C-alpha cells in the first residue's frame, strides 16, 4: 500500500454563499480505519451543478467545513483487510462525496467501476467526468421516461454536460430530439450530436415552436435542468399523457404548484435523482455496463470543454453557473 500523507489539498467551503466561500485548503487525509475501507488517489474530478446547490444552501450540508465534489477517476492506493473486489493499483472511476481532494475514502459497497489496467492521461480525464452526467442521462431515459423510437423529446441546455448526453442517447433510440439552447453555436453542436430540431429560447417562443414541430401534439417527455424559469414553458410543451422530468435548479428551485395543473393533459411529473436508480449493486452494474459500452464504442461522446487545476475550482464553477459552458468541465487534482 502507498503511504498516505497526513494532510492533503482539497476544495472546501466553511460557510454557505457565493463563489467567495470556496477555498483550497490543507485538510486531514483519510486513513484506513476499517476492513472495508478503500482509499483512492484522485487524478481528475468532474465539475457539476450539484456542488453549487450544496454551496448555496439549496441542498442541505451535514456539517462545515464541507469538501466538495461528487465524481472522480483515480487509482486505488490502500484497502482494508476485508476488501476483495479491488486491489491496490486498480484504475477506477466512482461516484461519491469529497472528490475535490487528493485522496477520497470509500468502502467496498460504494459506487465504483473498474477501468482498464492501462489508461492514458486523457482517458483518466475522460472518465473523471463521465459517470455522474452519463448515468443521470442513461437512467432518466430508461426509468423516468422510457424513450422510444419516434418519440418527440424536448431537452433543455442541450449542449451542456447532461443535456448533450441526453440528446445523444435519445437519438440513438430513434427519438426525435428537440434541442433547446441560448446560442446558434450551442444549437449547432446539439445538431451534430443527433438533435433533429433546435430552438433558441432567447429569440423564439419555445412552446409555440414545439407545437409547430409536433403538429400541435406536444412532446412525449421534457428533460428540464433549468428549473424555476422554464417550468411553465415545459409544462405547456407536453403532449397528453406526457412526462415532465425536472432535474435541475439552474434558474432556481421550482415554485410550489397546485397539483391539479397536471390534470388537463394527465401529465406525469418527476423530480428524480440518480442515486434512486443505481442504489443496488445489480442496478449499478447494469447501468455502468451500458454506459461504458457506449463510451468505448464511440456511440456516446463526452465533450470536455476545459480542464482547471483544483485551485481554480471557484473560477470553473462560476463559468458553469453563468451558462457560458458547452460540454463538461474537469478539475485536475495535484499529484
Tab-separated table of C-alpha atoms in Angstrom:
chain	number	residue	atom	x	y	z
A	1	UNK	CA	0.000	0.000	0.000
A	2	UNK	CA	1.080	3.577	-0.639
A	3	UNK	CA	1.986	5.831	2.250
A	4	UNK	CA	-0.795	8.384	2.533
A	5	UNK	CA	0.310	11.793	3.844
A	6	UNK	CA	-1.342	13.172	6.970
A	7	UNK	CA	-2.687	16.216	5.124
A	8	UNK	CA	-3.928	16.862	1.597
A	9	UNK	CA	-5.167	19.672	-0.619
A	10	UNK	CA	-8.924	19.968	-1.078
A	11	UNK	CA	-11.555	22.408	-2.297
A	12	UNK	CA	-13.823	23.216	0.639
A	13	UNK	CA	-16.441	25.633	1.923
A	14	UNK	CA	-16.556	26.856	5.528
A	15	UNK	CA	-19.819	28.757	5.070
A	16	UNK	CA	-22.731	28.843	2.644
A	17	UNK	CA	-22.744	31.525	-0.017
A	18	UNK	CA	-21.384	32.603	-3.368
A	19	UNK	CA	-18.084	31.851	-5.096
A	20	UNK	CA	-16.061	33.690	-2.453
A	21	UNK	CA	-16.718	30.979	0.176
A	22	UNK	CA	-14.763	28.394	-1.854
A	23	UNK	CA	-11.231	27.760	-0.582
A	24	UNK	CA	-8.339	25.488	-1.458
A	25	UNK	CA	-7.077	24.312	1.901
A	26	UNK	CA	-4.998	21.698	3.677
A	27	UNK	CA	-7.193	19.164	5.431
A	28	UNK	CA	-6.599	15.794	7.056
A	29	UNK	CA	-6.083	12.908	4.641
A	30	UNK	CA	-8.281	9.830	5.041
A	31	UNK	CA	-6.701	6.711	6.519
A	32	UNK	CA	-7.715	3.047	6.613
A	33	UNK	CA	-9.744	2.530	9.797
A	34	UNK	CA	-11.994	-0.441	8.964
A	35	UNK	CA	-11.634	-3.627	6.972
A	36	UNK	CA	-13.997	-2.377	4.226
A	37	UNK	CA	-12.204	0.901	3.519
A	38	UNK	CA	-10.825	1.853	0.106
A	39	UNK	CA	-8.691	4.944	-0.451
A	40	UNK	CA	-8.376	6.385	-3.944
A	41	UNK	CA	-5.766	8.857	-5.071
A	42	UNK	CA	-7.761	11.127	-7.348
A	43	UNK	CA	-6.486	12.286	-10.737
A	44	UNK	CA	-9.463	14.121	-12.276
A	45	UNK	CA	-12.876	15.156	-10.980
A	46	UNK	CA	-15.985	16.423	-12.744
A	47	UNK	CA	-17.459	19.864	-12.112
A	48	UNK	CA	-21.235	19.685	-11.600
A	49	UNK	CA	-24.139	21.938	-10.651
A	50	UNK	CA	-24.907	19.820	-7.607
A	51	UNK	CA	-21.915	21.280	-5.756
A	52	UNK	CA	-23.308	24.753	-6.319
A	53	UNK	CA	-26.565	23.576	-4.740
A	54	UNK	CA	-24.675	22.432	-1.635
A	55	UNK	CA	-22.663	25.640	-1.531
A	56	UNK	CA	-25.648	27.982	-1.777
A	57	UNK	CA	-27.880	26.024	0.579
A	58	UNK	CA	-30.348	24.603	-1.954
A	59	UNK	CA	-29.326	21.137	-0.728
A	60	UNK	CA	-28.508	20.624	2.969
A	61	UNK	CA	-24.899	20.275	4.130
A	62	UNK	CA	-24.380	17.932	7.068
A	63	UNK	CA	-21.530	19.922	8.567
A	64	UNK	CA	-18.993	22.613	7.811
A	65	UNK	CA	-16.239	22.692	6.650
A	66	UNK	CA	-17.566	20.705	3.671
A	67	UNK	CA	-15.376	19.123	0.995
A	68	UNK	CA	-16.904	19.478	-2.456
A	69	UNK	CA	-17.017	17.042	-5.379
A	70	UNK	CA	-19.254	14.151	-6.473
A	71	UNK	CA	-17.267	12.105	-9.019
A	72	UNK	CA	-13.658	11.351	-9.936
A	73	UNK	CA	-11.196	8.977	-11.521
A	74	UNK	CA	-8.014	7.757	-9.918
A	75	UNK	CA	-6.025	4.836	-8.566
A	76	UNK	CA	-6.677	2.648	-5.526
A	77	UNK	CA	-3.769	3.216	-3.122
A	78	UNK	CA	-4.945	1.469	0.070
A	79	UNK	CA	-7.560	-1.111	1.057
A	80	UNK	CA	-8.846	-2.652	4.264
A	81	UNK	CA	-8.156	-6.281	5.054
A	82	UNK	CA	-11.698	-7.394	4.146
A	83	UNK	CA	-11.746	-5.830	0.664
A	84	UNK	CA	-11.534	-8.417	-2.103
A	85	UNK	CA	-13.267	-6.713	-5.062
A	86	UNK	CA	-10.461	-4.194	-5.530
A	87	UNK	CA	-6.708	-4.166	-5.136
A	88	UNK	CA	-4.033	-1.532	-4.813
A	89	UNK	CA	-3.154	-0.232	-8.262
A	90	UNK	CA	-6.629	-0.633	-9.774
A	91	UNK	CA	-7.686	2.227	-12.035
A	92	UNK	CA	-11.211	3.298	-11.123
A	93	UNK	CA	-13.909	5.898	-11.587
A	94	UNK	CA	-16.599	6.457	-8.975
A	95	UNK	CA	-19.487	8.476	-7.632
A	96	UNK	CA	-19.179	9.678	-4.072
A	97	UNK	CA	-18.578	12.722	-1.930
A	98	UNK	CA	-15.412	14.724	-1.181
A	99	UNK	CA	-13.841	14.118	-4.594
A	100	UNK	CA	-12.287	17.584	-4.895
A	101	UNK	CA	-9.326	16.361	-2.881
A	102	UNK	CA	-6.123	14.436	-3.412
A	103	UNK	CA	-7.480	11.376	-1.573
A	104	UNK	CA	-11.008	10.073	-1.018
A	105	UNK	CA	-12.092	7.230	1.253
A	106	UNK	CA	-14.898	4.912	0.154
A	107	UNK	CA	-15.935	1.382	1.104
A	108	UNK	CA	-16.347	-1.788	-0.913
A	109	UNK	CA	-20.102	-1.149	-1.211
A	110	UNK	CA	-19.539	2.241	-2.870
A	111	UNK	CA	-20.375	3.210	-6.461
A	112	UNK	CA	-17.047	2.295	-8.054
A	113	UNK	CA	-16.334	0.969	-11.516
A	114	UNK	CA	-13.048	-0.657	-12.512
A	115	UNK	CA	-11.352	0.721	-15.592
A	116	UNK	CA	-8.793	-0.826	-17.930
A	117	UNK	CA	-5.378	-1.665	-16.474
A	118	UNK	CA	-3.595	0.621	-18.904
A	119	UNK	CA	-5.097	4.109	-19.178
A	120	UNK	CA	-3.713	7.248	-20.783
A	121	UNK	CA	-3.904	10.587	-19.017
A	122	UNK	CA	-6.601	11.605	-21.488
A	123	UNK	CA	-8.666	8.532	-20.592
A	124	UNK	CA	-8.365	9.273	-16.863
A	125	UNK	CA	-9.535	12.802	-17.647
A	126	UNK	CA	-12.434	11.447	-19.687
A	127	UNK	CA	-13.674	9.027	-17.024
A	128	UNK	CA	-13.240	11.608	-14.282
A	129	UNK	CA	-16.228	13.460	-15.675
A	130	UNK	CA	-18.260	10.729	-17.362
A	131	UNK	CA	-20.198	8.951	-14.613
A	132	UNK	CA	-22.470	11.489	-12.941
A	133	UNK	CA	-23.964	13.050	-16.034
A	134	UNK	CA	-23.683	9.890	-18.131
A	135	UNK	CA	-25.575	7.758	-15.636
A	136	UNK	CA	-28.053	10.551	-14.965
A	137	UNK	CA	-28.964	10.742	-18.639
A	138	UNK	CA	-28.999	6.969	-19.122
A	139	UNK	CA	-31.217	6.203	-16.127
A	140	UNK	CA	-33.568	9.114	-16.846
A	141	UNK	CA	-34.284	7.992	-20.431
A	142	UNK	CA	-34.772	4.432	-19.189
A	143	UNK	CA	-36.737	4.857	-15.958
A	144	UNK	CA	-38.022	8.422	-15.552
A	145	UNK	CA	-39.398	8.091	-19.064
A	146	UNK	CA	-38.566	5.125	-21.286
A	147	UNK	CA	-37.647	6.914	-24.521
A	148	UNK	CA	-38.827	5.057	-27.613
A	149	UNK	CA	-38.376	5.278	-31.359
A	150	UNK	CA	-40.198	8.245	-32.932
A	151	UNK	CA	-40.973	9.890	-29.566
A	152	UNK	CA	-40.685	13.673	-29.635
A	153	UNK	CA	-38.320	14.551	-26.765
A	154	UNK	CA	-37.523	18.079	-25.528
A	155	UNK	CA	-34.090	18.680	-23.958
A	156	UNK	CA	-33.164	21.951	-22.249
A	157	UNK	CA	-29.494	23.045	-22.094
A	158	UNK	CA	-28.895	20.603	-24.915
A	159	UNK	CA	-25.205	21.385	-25.367
A	160	UNK	CA	-24.374	21.206	-21.659
A	161	UNK	CA	-22.961	18.240	-19.779
A	162	UNK	CA	-26.098	16.206	-19.110
A	163	UNK	CA	-28.103	17.741	-21.935
A	164	UNK	CA	-25.613	16.750	-24.619
A	165	UNK	CA	-25.652	13.143	-23.367
A	166	UNK	CA	-29.467	13.092	-23.271
A	167	UNK	CA	-29.507	14.275	-26.893
A	168	UNK	CA	-27.134	11.503	-27.960
A	169	UNK	CA	-28.769	8.652	-26.042
A	170	UNK	CA	-32.312	9.604	-27.039
A	171	UNK	CA	-31.219	9.940	-30.664
A	172	UNK	CA	-29.586	6.501	-30.527
A	173	UNK	CA	-33.011	5.122	-29.586
A	174	UNK	CA	-34.565	6.734	-32.650
A	175	UNK	CA	-36.344	9.555	-30.841
A	176	UNK	CA	-36.968	12.930	-32.496
A	177	UNK	CA	-34.997	15.226	-30.232
A	178	UNK	CA	-35.832	18.922	-29.965
A	179	UNK	CA	-32.795	20.695	-28.511
A	180	UNK	CA	-33.067	23.994	-26.650
A	181	UNK	CA	-30.115	26.319	-26.028
A	182	UNK	CA	-29.241	30.008	-25.936
A	183	UNK	CA	-26.933	30.460	-28.932
A	184	UNK	CA	-26.638	29.285	-32.508
A	185	UNK	CA	-23.249	27.750	-31.685
A	186	UNK	CA	-24.730	25.603	-28.917
A	187	UNK	CA	-27.630	24.564	-31.128
A	188	UNK	CA	-25.225	23.641	-33.940
A	189	UNK	CA	-23.408	21.363	-31.511
A	190	UNK	CA	-26.703	19.739	-30.475
A	191	UNK	CA	-27.486	19.103	-34.149
A	192	UNK	CA	-24.117	17.405	-34.584
A	193	UNK	CA	-24.935	15.165	-31.608
A	194	UNK	CA	-28.176	13.975	-33.173
A	195	UNK	CA	-30.908	16.531	-32.450
A	196	UNK	CA	-33.386	16.771	-35.340
A	197	UNK	CA	-34.828	20.139	-34.308
A	198	UNK	CA	-33.462	23.145	-32.430
A	199	UNK	CA	-34.965	26.107	-30.593
A	200	UNK	CA	-33.145	29.236	-29.420
A	201	UNK	CA	-35.014	30.153	-26.251
A	202	UNK	CA	-33.559	33.671	-26.310
A	203	UNK	CA	-35.175	34.550	-29.637
A	204	UNK	CA	-38.035	32.061	-30.129
A	205	UNK	CA	-41.291	31.174	-28.389
A	206	UNK	CA	-40.438	27.673	-27.174
A	207	UNK	CA	-43.957	26.348	-26.613
A	208	UNK	CA	-45.176	27.709	-29.958
A	209	UNK	CA	-42.219	26.181	-31.814
A	210	UNK	CA	-42.761	22.823	-30.091
A	211	UNK	CA	-46.400	22.798	-31.203
A	212	UNK	CA	-45.295	23.682	-34.735
A	213	UNK	CA	-42.681	20.900	-34.829
A	214	UNK	CA	-45.050	18.284	-33.372
A	215	UNK	CA	-48.106	19.303	-35.411
A	216	UNK	CA	-49.838	20.566	-32.293
A	217	UNK	CA	-49.402	17.393	-30.264
A	218	UNK	CA	-46.576	18.387	-27.929
A	219	UNK	CA	-43.670	16.219	-26.782
A	220	UNK	CA	-43.813	12.827	-25.071
A	221	UNK	CA	-41.253	13.933	-22.484
A	222	UNK	CA	-39.329	17.018	-21.486
A	223	UNK	CA	-35.996	16.909	-19.636
A	224	UNK	CA	-35.649	20.246	-17.846
A	225	UNK	CA	-32.464	21.110	-15.940
A	226	UNK	CA	-33.195	24.842	-15.698
A	227	UNK	CA	-35.921	24.812	-13.058
A	228	UNK	CA	-37.928	27.819	-11.983
A	229	UNK	CA	-37.816	29.984	-15.116
A	230	UNK	CA	-38.679	27.214	-17.593
A	231	UNK	CA	-41.250	25.175	-15.679
A	232	UNK	CA	-44.360	26.742	-17.226
A	233	UNK	CA	-42.966	26.543	-20.762
A	234	UNK	CA	-42.042	22.903	-20.291
A	235	UNK	CA	-45.495	22.109	-18.956
A	236	UNK	CA	-47.130	23.835	-21.933
A	237	UNK	CA	-44.922	21.894	-24.373
A	238	UNK	CA	-46.031	18.437	-23.243
A	239	UNK	CA	-48.482	16.205	-25.052
A	240	UNK	CA	-51.452	14.463	-23.487
A	241	UNK	CA	-50.073	11.838	-21.089
A	242	UNK	CA	-46.651	13.489	-21.389
A	243	UNK	CA	-43.869	13.114	-18.810
A	244	UNK	CA	-42.139	16.094	-17.197
A	245	UNK	CA	-38.683	15.231	-15.853
A	246	UNK	CA	-37.423	18.179	-13.784
A	247	UNK	CA	-33.878	17.566	-12.591
A	248	UNK	CA	-32.059	20.859	-12.094
A	249	UNK	CA	-32.232	24.266	-10.433
A	250	UNK	CA	-30.021	26.399	-12.698
A	251	UNK	CA	-32.511	29.291	-12.523
A	252	UNK	CA	-33.717	28.489	-9.013
A	253	UNK	CA	-35.982	25.946	-7.335
A	254	UNK	CA	-39.389	25.460	-8.977
A	255	UNK	CA	-42.105	27.332	-7.099
A	256	UNK	CA	-44.806	25.317	-5.312
A	257	UNK	CA	-47.597	24.370	-7.703
A	258	UNK	CA	-51.188	23.277	-7.446
A	259	UNK	CA	-51.173	19.607	-8.406
A	260	UNK	CA	-54.376	19.978	-10.406
A	261	UNK	CA	-52.320	21.809	-13.064
A	262	UNK	CA	-51.243	18.338	-14.201
A	263	UNK	CA	-54.809	17.133	-14.741
A	264	UNK	CA	-55.870	18.664	-18.097
A	265	UNK	CA	-53.340	16.543	-20.023
A	266	UNK	CA	-52.774	13.748	-17.474
A	267	UNK	CA	-49.165	14.851	-17.028
A	268	UNK	CA	-46.676	12.727	-15.062
A	269	UNK	CA	-44.231	14.906	-13.085
A	270	UNK	CA	-40.958	13.554	-11.651
A	271	UNK	CA	-38.046	15.058	-9.710
A	272	UNK	CA	-35.592	12.112	-9.870
A	273	UNK	CA	-32.068	11.735	-8.528
A	274	UNK	CA	-29.562	9.321	-9.969
A	275	UNK	CA	-28.946	7.621	-6.603
A	276	UNK	CA	-32.511	6.332	-6.639
A	277	UNK	CA	-31.824	4.418	-9.847
A	278	UNK	CA	-28.413	2.875	-9.082
A	279	UNK	CA	-28.783	2.076	-5.384
A	280	UNK	CA	-28.315	-1.685	-5.623
A	281	UNK	CA	-25.199	-3.415	-6.932
A	282	UNK	CA	-27.287	-5.002	-9.687
A	283	UNK	CA	-28.588	-1.601	-10.827
A	284	UNK	CA	-25.100	-0.073	-10.646
A	285	UNK	CA	-23.535	-2.879	-12.672
A	286	UNK	CA	-26.344	-2.788	-15.230
A	287	UNK	CA	-26.172	0.920	-15.987
A	288	UNK	CA	-22.397	1.358	-15.736
A	289	UNK	CA	-22.022	-1.593	-18.106
A	290	UNK	CA	-24.263	0.064	-20.696
A	291	UNK	CA	-22.596	3.455	-20.241
A	292	UNK	CA	-19.036	2.133	-20.601
A	293	UNK	CA	-20.071	0.160	-23.685
A	294	UNK	CA	-21.430	3.330	-25.311
A	295	UNK	CA	-18.331	5.315	-24.355
A	296	UNK	CA	-15.842	2.708	-25.569
A	297	UNK	CA	-17.664	2.181	-28.885
A	298	UNK	CA	-17.761	5.904	-29.599
A	299	UNK	CA	-21.577	5.915	-29.794
A	300	UNK	CA	-21.522	8.373	-26.917
A	301	UNK	CA	-19.116	11.301	-26.916
A	302	UNK	CA	-18.110	13.298	-23.856
A	303	UNK	CA	-17.050	16.814	-24.797
A	304	UNK	CA	-14.500	18.103	-22.295
A	305	UNK	CA	-14.570	21.828	-22.891
A	306	UNK	CA	-11.989	22.884	-20.279
A	307	UNK	CA	-9.681	21.494	-17.589
A	308	UNK	CA	-8.935	23.598	-14.496
A	309	UNK	CA	-6.451	22.949	-11.692
A	310	UNK	CA	-8.068	22.123	-8.353
A	311	UNK	CA	-7.054	25.544	-7.035
A	312	UNK	CA	-9.246	27.213	-9.684
A	313	UNK	CA	-12.493	25.410	-8.893
A	314	UNK	CA	-14.126	28.726	-7.972
A	315	UNK	CA	-13.468	30.071	-11.473
A	316	UNK	CA	-14.659	26.813	-13.056
A	317	UNK	CA	-17.997	26.735	-11.267
A	318	UNK	CA	-18.552	30.440	-11.904
A	319	UNK	CA	-18.252	29.747	-15.631
A	320	UNK	CA	-20.565	26.724	-15.300
A	321	UNK	CA	-23.200	28.617	-13.339
A	322	UNK	CA	-23.135	31.551	-15.756
A	323	UNK	CA	-24.386	29.311	-18.574
A	324	UNK	CA	-21.332	30.036	-20.724
A	325	UNK	CA	-20.195	26.428	-20.975
A	326	UNK	CA	-20.741	23.844	-23.658
A	327	UNK	CA	-19.735	20.351	-22.592
A	328	UNK	CA	-18.012	19.155	-19.442
A	329	UNK	CA	-15.612	20.962	-17.112
A	330	UNK	CA	-12.943	18.920	-15.339
A	331	UNK	CA	-10.627	19.534	-12.383
A	332	UNK	CA	-7.074	18.227	-12.419
A	333	UNK	CA	-6.079	17.062	-8.950
A	334	UNK	CA	-2.428	17.711	-7.942
A	335	UNK	CA	-0.429	14.506	-7.564
